[in-house]
Short mmCIF file of C-alpha atoms and ligand atoms in Angstrom, two decimals:
data_model
loop_
_atom_site.label_atom_id
_atom_site.label_comp_id
_atom_site.label_asym_id
_atom_site.label_seq_id
_atom_site.Cartn_x
_atom_site.Cartn_y
_atom_site.Cartn_z
CA UNK A 1 -51.71 20.02 -5.68
CA UNK A 2 -51.97 23.62 -5.82
CA UNK A 3 -50.83 25.13 -8.85
CA UNK A 4 -49.47 28.55 -9.54
CA UNK A 5 -49.04 29.69 -13.27
CA UNK A 6 -46.13 32.47 -13.52
CA UNK A 7 -45.59 31.97 -17.58
CA UNK A 8 -47.56 34.35 -18.85
CA UNK A 9 -45.21 35.51 -21.22
CA UNK A 10 -45.06 32.05 -22.70
CA UNK A 11 -48.80 31.95 -22.95
CA UNK A 12 -51.86 32.87 -20.97
CA UNK A 13 -54.97 31.40 -19.84
CA UNK A 14 -57.59 31.79 -22.13
CA UNK A 15 -60.50 34.48 -20.68
CA UNK A 16 -63.66 32.77 -19.38
CA UNK A 17 -65.69 35.57 -21.17
CA UNK A 18 -63.17 34.99 -24.43
CA UNK A 19 -64.15 31.28 -24.38
CA UNK A 20 -68.14 32.16 -24.02
CA UNK A 21 -67.97 34.61 -26.81
CA UNK A 22 -66.34 32.15 -29.15
CA UNK A 23 -68.68 29.23 -28.18
CA UNK A 24 -71.47 29.70 -30.32
CA UNK A 25 -69.22 30.45 -33.49
CA UNK A 26 -68.26 26.70 -33.66
CA UNK A 27 -71.94 25.76 -33.46
CA UNK A 28 -74.75 27.76 -34.72
CA UNK A 29 -72.70 30.65 -35.91
CA UNK A 30 -70.39 28.63 -38.54
CA UNK A 31 -70.96 30.62 -41.50
CA UNK A 32 -68.18 31.78 -43.70
CA UNK A 33 -68.31 35.76 -43.82
CA UNK A 34 -67.53 35.88 -47.40
CA UNK A 35 -71.06 34.40 -48.24
CA UNK A 36 -73.73 36.20 -49.47
CA UNK A 37 -76.48 34.56 -47.68
CA UNK A 38 -77.63 34.50 -44.28
CA UNK A 39 -75.07 32.43 -42.70
CA UNK A 40 -72.47 34.84 -43.75
CA UNK A 41 -73.96 37.87 -42.85
CA UNK A 42 -74.59 36.55 -39.19
CA UNK A 43 -70.73 36.53 -38.72
CA UNK A 44 -69.58 39.11 -41.17
CA UNK A 45 -70.72 41.72 -38.64
CA UNK A 46 -69.06 40.37 -35.61
CA UNK A 47 -65.49 39.88 -37.53
CA UNK A 48 -65.84 43.77 -38.11
CA UNK A 49 -66.80 44.51 -34.38
CA UNK A 50 -63.59 42.33 -33.43
CA UNK A 51 -61.47 44.31 -35.73
CA UNK A 52 -62.93 47.63 -34.33
CA UNK A 53 -61.59 46.29 -30.82
CA UNK A 54 -58.29 45.11 -31.74
CA UNK A 55 -58.16 48.54 -33.59
CA UNK A 56 -59.23 50.24 -30.28
CA UNK A 57 -56.48 48.51 -27.94
CA UNK A 58 -53.57 50.33 -30.09
CA UNK A 59 -55.68 53.37 -31.24
CA UNK A 60 -55.54 52.97 -35.02
CA UNK A 61 -58.29 52.70 -37.79
CA UNK A 62 -60.07 49.30 -38.09
CA UNK A 63 -58.77 48.69 -41.83
CA UNK A 64 -55.72 48.74 -40.73
CA UNK A 65 -55.66 45.74 -39.08
CA UNK A 66 -55.18 42.11 -40.49
CA UNK A 67 -55.85 38.92 -38.91
CA UNK A 68 -53.10 36.18 -38.86
CA UNK A 69 -52.63 32.78 -37.17
CA UNK A 70 -50.03 34.09 -34.45
CA UNK A 71 -47.23 36.49 -33.93
CA UNK A 72 -44.82 35.01 -35.62
CA UNK A 73 -46.95 35.03 -39.02
CA UNK A 74 -47.28 38.39 -38.58
CA UNK A 75 -43.08 38.89 -37.83
CA UNK A 76 -42.71 36.64 -41.49
CA UNK A 77 -45.89 38.72 -43.10
CA UNK A 78 -43.96 42.12 -41.94
CA UNK A 79 -40.57 41.14 -42.87
CA UNK A 80 -41.19 39.28 -45.94
CA UNK A 81 -43.86 41.49 -47.09
CA UNK A 82 -41.90 44.32 -46.98
CA UNK A 83 -38.52 43.09 -48.87
CA UNK A 84 -41.07 41.72 -51.32
CA UNK A 85 -42.24 45.26 -52.00
CA UNK A 86 -38.93 46.88 -52.23
CA UNK A 87 -36.83 44.23 -54.25
CA UNK A 88 -34.23 46.93 -54.95
CA UNK A 89 -33.24 47.14 -51.13
CA UNK A 90 -31.23 44.22 -49.69
CA UNK A 91 -30.38 45.21 -46.09
CA UNK A 92 -32.35 45.00 -42.98
CA UNK A 93 -31.91 45.99 -39.31
CA UNK A 94 -32.80 44.48 -36.34
CA UNK A 95 -31.30 43.58 -32.70
CA UNK A 96 -29.47 40.89 -31.20
CA UNK A 97 -32.31 40.20 -28.44
CA UNK A 98 -35.31 39.75 -30.87
CA UNK A 99 -37.56 36.58 -30.46
CA UNK A 100 -36.25 33.87 -33.03
CA UNK A 101 -39.65 34.61 -34.87
CA UNK A 102 -37.81 37.59 -36.02
CA UNK A 103 -34.01 36.82 -35.44
CA UNK A 104 -34.06 33.40 -37.23
CA UNK A 105 -35.73 34.87 -40.18
CA UNK A 106 -33.71 37.57 -40.71
CA UNK A 107 -30.34 35.63 -40.15
CA UNK A 108 -32.12 32.90 -42.70
CA UNK A 109 -32.47 35.44 -45.15
CA UNK A 110 -29.12 36.43 -44.99
CA UNK A 111 -28.75 33.22 -46.97
CA UNK A 112 -30.81 34.68 -49.68
CA UNK A 113 -28.46 37.72 -50.40
CA UNK A 114 -29.85 39.83 -47.75
CA UNK A 115 -27.36 41.95 -45.53
CA UNK A 116 -28.23 42.15 -41.98
CA UNK A 117 -27.36 44.46 -39.22
CA UNK A 118 -27.79 43.48 -35.85
CA UNK A 119 -28.26 46.14 -33.04
CA UNK A 120 -26.71 45.42 -29.94
CA UNK A 121 -28.07 46.03 -26.13
CA UNK A 122 -26.20 47.57 -22.95
CA UNK A 123 -25.72 45.66 -19.64
CA UNK A 124 -29.20 46.67 -18.43
CA UNK A 125 -30.81 45.17 -21.75
CA UNK A 126 -31.49 48.63 -23.12
CA UNK A 127 -30.69 49.64 -26.96
CA UNK A 128 -27.80 51.31 -27.81
CA UNK A 129 -29.76 54.03 -29.53
CA UNK A 130 -26.49 55.73 -31.04
CA UNK A 131 -25.84 52.49 -33.35
CA UNK A 132 -29.22 53.21 -34.97
CA UNK A 133 -28.37 56.14 -37.52
CA UNK A 134 -25.15 54.44 -38.87
CA UNK A 135 -27.12 50.79 -39.47
CA UNK A 136 -29.52 52.60 -41.53
CA UNK A 137 -28.52 53.28 -45.23
CA UNK A 138 -30.38 53.94 -48.51
CA UNK A 139 -30.31 50.27 -49.23
CA UNK A 140 -32.28 49.51 -46.06
CA UNK A 141 -35.52 48.23 -46.60
CA UNK A 142 -37.02 47.26 -42.92
CA UNK A 143 -36.04 47.85 -39.39
CA UNK A 144 -37.73 45.33 -37.24
CA UNK A 145 -37.40 46.31 -33.38
CA UNK A 146 -39.19 44.40 -30.68
CA UNK A 147 -41.63 46.83 -28.53
CA UNK A 148 -40.49 44.72 -25.43
CA UNK A 149 -38.46 41.73 -24.90
CA UNK A 150 -39.92 38.75 -23.89
CA UNK A 151 -37.49 37.47 -21.31
CA UNK A 152 -36.73 40.57 -19.37
CA UNK A 153 -39.49 42.54 -20.09
CA UNK A 154 -37.28 45.95 -20.94
CA UNK A 155 -39.12 48.19 -23.31
CA UNK A 156 -37.16 49.77 -26.16
CA UNK A 157 -37.75 53.42 -27.02
CA UNK A 158 -39.68 52.44 -30.20
CA UNK A 159 -40.67 56.37 -30.77
CA UNK A 160 -36.86 57.69 -30.84
CA UNK A 161 -35.76 54.93 -33.18
CA UNK A 162 -38.90 55.59 -35.41
CA UNK A 163 -37.75 59.21 -35.44
CA UNK A 164 -34.10 58.03 -36.89
CA UNK A 165 -35.47 55.62 -39.16
CA UNK A 166 -37.80 57.91 -40.87
CA UNK A 167 -35.50 60.43 -42.71
CA UNK A 168 -34.10 57.08 -44.33
CA UNK A 169 -37.06 56.04 -45.99
CA UNK A 170 -37.21 52.34 -44.37
CA UNK A 171 -40.30 50.61 -43.32
CA UNK A 172 -40.60 50.28 -39.33
CA UNK A 173 -41.70 47.17 -37.92
CA UNK A 174 -41.94 46.20 -34.36
CA UNK A 175 -42.80 43.03 -32.78
CA UNK A 176 -45.00 44.34 -30.04
CA UNK A 177 -46.05 40.60 -29.13
CA UNK A 178 -45.11 40.97 -25.25
CA UNK A 179 -46.51 44.57 -25.15
CA UNK A 180 -50.15 44.88 -26.32
CA UNK A 181 -52.36 44.46 -23.69
CA UNK A 182 -49.74 45.34 -21.37
CA UNK A 183 -49.06 48.77 -21.91
CA UNK A 184 -50.90 51.42 -23.46
CA UNK A 185 -49.83 51.79 -27.34
CA UNK A 186 -51.26 54.45 -29.32
CA UNK A 187 -50.57 54.42 -33.33
CA UNK A 188 -52.52 57.93 -33.79
CA UNK A 189 -49.52 59.34 -32.22
CA UNK A 190 -46.45 56.88 -33.35
CA UNK A 191 -43.94 56.01 -36.31
CA UNK A 192 -44.62 52.52 -36.87
CA UNK A 193 -45.62 51.34 -40.03
CA UNK A 194 -46.14 47.65 -39.23
CA UNK A 195 -46.73 45.89 -35.56
CA UNK A 196 -47.31 42.21 -34.69
CA UNK A 197 -49.66 41.06 -32.17
CA UNK A 198 -50.39 37.87 -30.73
CA UNK A 199 -53.74 36.66 -29.53
CA UNK A 200 -52.38 34.02 -26.65
CA UNK A 201 -50.02 36.29 -25.01
CA UNK A 202 -53.10 38.64 -24.09
CA UNK A 203 -55.92 35.88 -22.95
CA UNK A 204 -57.04 34.92 -26.49
CA UNK A 205 -56.29 31.47 -27.62
CA UNK A 206 -53.00 30.17 -29.46
CA UNK A 207 -53.54 30.23 -33.30
CA UNK A 208 -54.83 33.73 -33.72
CA UNK A 209 -52.90 36.96 -34.10
CA UNK A 210 -52.76 40.37 -35.84
CA UNK A 211 -50.82 42.70 -37.93
CA UNK A 212 -51.36 46.28 -37.90
CA UNK A 213 -50.50 48.15 -41.30
CA UNK A 214 -50.48 51.58 -41.49
CA UNK A 215 -52.50 53.25 -44.23
CA UNK A 216 -50.11 53.68 -47.08
CA UNK A 217 -47.61 51.05 -46.06
CA UNK A 218 -46.42 49.19 -49.20
CA UNK A 219 -46.65 45.25 -48.36
CA UNK A 220 -46.60 41.96 -50.50
CA UNK A 221 -49.08 39.35 -49.31
CA UNK A 222 -47.34 36.54 -47.71
CA UNK A 223 -50.33 34.00 -48.05
CA UNK A 224 -51.64 34.78 -51.40
CA UNK A 225 -55.07 33.16 -52.67
CA UNK A 226 -58.79 34.38 -51.92
CA UNK A 227 -59.55 37.88 -51.24
CA UNK A 228 -59.84 38.09 -47.71
CA UNK A 229 -58.38 40.66 -45.48
CA UNK A 230 -58.81 43.04 -48.70
CA UNK A 231 -56.21 40.65 -50.23
CA UNK A 232 -53.52 41.32 -47.57
CA UNK A 233 -54.11 37.73 -46.38
CA UNK A 234 -55.98 34.90 -48.17
CA UNK A 235 -57.45 32.08 -46.60
CA UNK A 236 -61.04 31.79 -45.15
CA UNK A 237 -61.06 34.11 -41.74
CA UNK A 238 -60.83 31.74 -38.28
CA UNK A 239 -64.37 33.42 -37.44
CA UNK A 240 -64.16 31.86 -33.66
CA UNK A 241 -60.73 32.87 -32.78
CA UNK A 242 -61.10 36.35 -34.25
CA UNK A 243 -63.96 36.63 -32.31
CA UNK A 244 -61.80 35.55 -29.18
CA UNK A 245 -59.05 38.22 -30.00
CA UNK A 246 -61.80 40.84 -30.30
CA UNK A 247 -62.97 39.84 -26.85
CA UNK A 248 -59.35 39.46 -25.28
CA UNK A 249 -58.18 42.95 -26.82
CA UNK A 250 -62.01 44.64 -25.25
CA UNK A 251 -60.77 43.02 -21.72
CA UNK A 252 -57.24 44.14 -21.95
CA UNK A 253 -58.27 47.70 -22.64
CA UNK A 254 -60.43 47.53 -19.91
CA UNK A 255 -57.83 46.02 -17.62
CA UNK A 256 -54.86 48.13 -18.61
CA UNK A 257 -54.92 49.89 -15.30
CA UNK A 258 -55.20 46.88 -13.04
CA UNK A 259 -52.13 45.62 -15.27
CA UNK A 260 -49.86 48.33 -14.64
CA UNK A 261 -50.95 49.04 -10.64
CA UNK A 262 -52.29 45.74 -9.18
CA UNK A 263 -50.07 43.28 -10.97
CA UNK A 264 -46.94 45.66 -11.26
CA UNK A 265 -47.03 45.65 -7.06
CA UNK A 266 -47.40 41.92 -7.10
CA UNK A 267 -44.38 41.43 -9.58
CA UNK A 268 -42.28 44.23 -7.58
CA UNK A 269 -43.36 42.72 -3.95
CA UNK A 270 -42.20 39.03 -5.65
CA UNK A 271 -39.16 40.19 -6.75
CA UNK A 272 -38.00 42.15 -4.00
CA UNK A 273 -38.80 39.02 -1.47
CA UNK A 274 -36.84 36.64 -3.26
CA UNK A 275 -34.05 38.80 -3.60
CA UNK A 276 -34.25 39.61 0.13
CA UNK A 277 -34.03 35.91 0.76
CA UNK A 278 -31.72 34.48 -1.63
CA UNK A 279 -28.08 35.52 -1.52
CA UNK A 280 -26.09 36.02 -4.99
CA UNK A 281 -28.84 36.94 -7.19
CA UNK A 282 -29.36 39.67 -9.84
CA UNK A 283 -32.14 41.37 -11.65
CA UNK A 284 -31.72 41.31 -15.29
CA UNK A 285 -32.81 43.97 -17.13
CA UNK A 286 -33.61 47.74 -16.33
CA UNK A 287 -35.91 47.63 -13.61
CA UNK A 288 -37.02 51.33 -14.13
CA UNK A 289 -37.98 50.40 -17.97
CA UNK A 290 -39.59 47.11 -17.97
CA UNK A 291 -43.08 45.34 -18.72
CA UNK A 292 -45.33 45.69 -15.63
CA UNK A 293 -45.91 41.78 -15.32
CA UNK A 294 -42.09 40.37 -15.76
CA UNK A 295 -39.05 39.95 -13.76
CA UNK A 296 -35.91 37.76 -14.66
CA UNK A 297 -33.58 36.64 -11.67
CA UNK A 298 -30.39 35.20 -11.92
CA UNK A 299 -29.10 32.83 -8.79
CA UNK A 300 -25.21 32.20 -9.35
CA UNK A 301 -24.23 28.61 -8.82
CA UNK A 302 -27.53 27.03 -9.81
CA UNK A 303 -29.10 25.90 -13.17
CA UNK A 304 -32.22 27.39 -14.05
CA UNK A 305 -33.63 23.85 -15.59
CA UNK A 306 -33.13 22.44 -12.34
CA UNK A 307 -35.10 25.52 -10.57
CA UNK A 308 -37.82 25.25 -13.06
CA UNK A 309 -38.15 21.15 -12.33
CA UNK A 310 -38.10 21.51 -8.74
CA UNK A 311 -40.75 24.40 -8.83
CA UNK A 312 -42.97 22.46 -11.02
CA UNK A 313 -42.91 19.84 -8.21
CA UNK A 314 -44.38 22.54 -6.37
CA UNK A 315 -47.06 23.22 -8.71
CA UNK A 316 -45.43 26.27 -9.68
CA UNK A 317 -44.80 27.16 -13.75
CA UNK A 318 -41.90 29.75 -14.39
CA UNK A 319 -39.62 29.73 -17.32
CA UNK A 320 -35.96 29.94 -17.84
CA UNK A 321 -34.91 32.27 -20.72
CA UNK A 322 -37.46 31.39 -23.41
CA UNK A 323 -39.42 28.21 -23.80
CA UNK A 324 -38.77 28.59 -27.67
CA UNK A 325 -35.20 28.19 -27.28
CA UNK A 326 -34.93 26.43 -23.79
CA UNK A 327 -35.03 23.29 -26.10
CA UNK A 328 -31.76 23.71 -27.48
CA UNK A 329 -30.16 23.77 -24.19
CA UNK A 330 -28.37 26.92 -25.51
CA UNK A 331 -28.15 29.46 -22.78
CA UNK A 332 -30.33 32.65 -23.39
CA UNK A 333 -29.14 34.79 -26.19
CA UNK A 334 -30.77 37.81 -24.51
CA UNK A 335 -28.85 37.51 -21.33
CA UNK A 336 -25.64 36.69 -23.26
CA UNK A 337 -26.23 40.07 -25.53
CA UNK A 338 -26.43 41.81 -22.37
CA UNK A 339 -22.95 40.74 -21.16
CA UNK A 340 -24.59 39.24 -18.15
CA UNK A 341 -21.53 36.76 -16.45
CA UNK A 342 -21.67 33.10 -17.48
CA UNK A 343 -22.59 31.65 -13.91
CA UNK A 344 -25.42 34.12 -13.86
CA UNK A 345 -26.90 33.24 -17.36
CA UNK A 346 -27.32 29.99 -16.76
CA UNK A 347 -29.16 30.28 -13.49
CA UNK A 348 -31.71 32.69 -14.73
CA UNK A 349 -35.62 32.38 -13.90
CA UNK A 350 -38.30 34.71 -15.67
CA UNK A 351 -41.57 34.79 -13.66
CA UNK A 352 -44.17 36.60 -15.55
CA UNK A 353 -47.51 37.60 -14.14
CA UNK A 354 -51.06 37.90 -15.26
CA UNK A 355 -54.35 39.47 -13.93
CA UNK A 356 -55.41 36.37 -12.80
CA UNK A 357 -52.63 36.09 -10.26
CA UNK A 358 -53.25 37.29 -6.62
CA UNK A 359 -51.46 38.13 -3.54
CA UNK A 360 -51.53 34.31 -2.02
CA UNK A 361 -49.89 32.82 -5.47
CA UNK A 362 -47.26 35.47 -4.63
CA UNK A 363 -46.62 34.35 -1.17
CA UNK A 364 -46.61 30.83 -2.10
CA UNK A 365 -43.72 31.63 -5.03
CA UNK A 366 -41.92 33.30 -2.48
CA UNK A 367 -42.33 30.45 0.23
CA UNK A 368 -41.13 27.94 -1.88
CA UNK A 369 -38.28 29.70 -4.12
CA UNK A 370 -35.48 29.94 -1.10
CA UNK A 371 -35.60 26.30 -0.31
CA UNK A 372 -34.83 25.23 -3.55
CA UNK A 373 -32.13 27.37 -4.40
CA UNK A 374 -30.52 26.50 -0.90
CA UNK A 375 -30.98 22.60 -2.07
CA UNK A 376 -29.57 22.98 -5.30
CA UNK A 377 -26.55 24.98 -3.91
CA UNK A 378 -25.84 22.42 -1.34
CA UNK A 379 -25.81 19.57 -3.98
CA UNK A 380 -23.76 21.90 -6.37
CA UNK A 381 -19.97 21.80 -6.50
CA UNK A 382 -19.87 25.40 -5.13
CA UNK A 383 -21.73 24.14 -1.66
CA UNK A 384 -23.29 27.97 -1.42
CA UNK A 385 -26.26 28.23 0.56
CA UNK A 386 -29.27 30.84 -0.10
N1 7TS B 401 -42.50 37.48 -30.54
C1 7TS B 401 -42.20 37.60 -29.21
C2 7TS B 401 -41.74 38.65 -28.94
C3 7TS B 401 -42.65 36.49 -28.20
O1 7TS B 401 -42.24 36.42 -27.23
C4 7TS B 401 -43.27 35.39 -28.77
C5 7TS B 401 -43.29 34.04 -28.10
C6 7TS B 401 -43.65 35.58 -30.31
C7 7TS B 401 -43.19 36.56 -31.36
C8 7TS B 401 -43.73 34.13 -31.17
O2 7TS B 401 -45.81 34.36 -30.87
P1 7TS B 401 -46.22 33.42 -31.55
O3 7TS B 401 -47.77 33.89 -31.66
O4 7TS B 401 -45.98 32.57 -32.66
O5 7TS B 401 -46.41 32.22 -30.46
N2 7TS B 401 -42.87 34.13 -26.69
C9 7TS B 401 -42.46 33.21 -25.77
C10 7TS B 401 -41.65 33.26 -25.11
O6 7TS B 401 -41.26 34.12 -24.19
N3 7TS B 401 -41.87 32.01 -24.19
O7 7TS B 401 -42.75 30.89 -25.27
C11 7TS B 401 -43.23 31.82 -26.12
#
């Protein structure tokens, strides 16, 4: 059966070049980079190079990057590590549309004596900037605001938020898991103190991430033990995966233009044709301020889960809301925060592309969606057709 993968915000294919780069580190080059002997020395240099490549992708100094196990660990390290460094401050600021890696953690921390302010978004999914200054007080330890939303792709005005935060003395964290590798980021010109990266969103394997820590930022380690990562994250380095992330970062840097031109054109055509061929649809999120690879479309009078199952029968992989929350059958917290009508929230479909998608695959999706929507509407109590 033909398959088309359009769920790249959930995870990506590991690039063949990444697999190739990693393989020697499972066999011949298995040393521990901290070891004094030749086996250690052989891999130490490559770990340094991988760190340089990740640093290049966001234009920071390599010493400002630590490797973690995933985006979630980077988020936890940033938030818990900051709270640990400022024990006198008991307030956090985030947004209602964060990934659960941030939102569930912050809400959990409110049970441990912390106060939380959750900023809202407008109907286009854009951050309500006016709320930022009043949300931050002298008691605010950390402001954690995602760079780009995983469900809609909407990009937040991070530097404008940063400018408002700086005068208040709070640490500024951004979960940039969906932005890194898709749009250019430049830490040399930024107000960001901490930035989370996840390998499996940019064609590295699952199980590797990174955290950017601006020089001079106070951060209590989340995992204590050995002296790895200059004492900022203990545990023997996951050398093969670090090499993989380095290679993926190098490729993402090289393919950035393609992502912003060819992939964007594929996404735009896909979205336009679906909207043209299906009635009672809407695009969720500000179409002029989005990641180049993501579209989130709602089909009124149908269930997103049913669309996914029928698409899957045709070999097409997509997502409704976020895979991380879909297990709970709760409608998307992101679309609800945007105030999208209930009947549209339930029929939402996220299609997220990558540099591996082709024109032919886009044609295949365009061909299969309208009959699926017609079929589902025919059996729905509303009796609508596409
Ligand atoms: N932050 C954001 C913005 C994300 O989109 C994800 C994963 C994470 C953190 C977690 O990263 P991980 O490396 O720990 O997996 N997002 C999704 C998604 O949108 N669908 O499935 C996973």
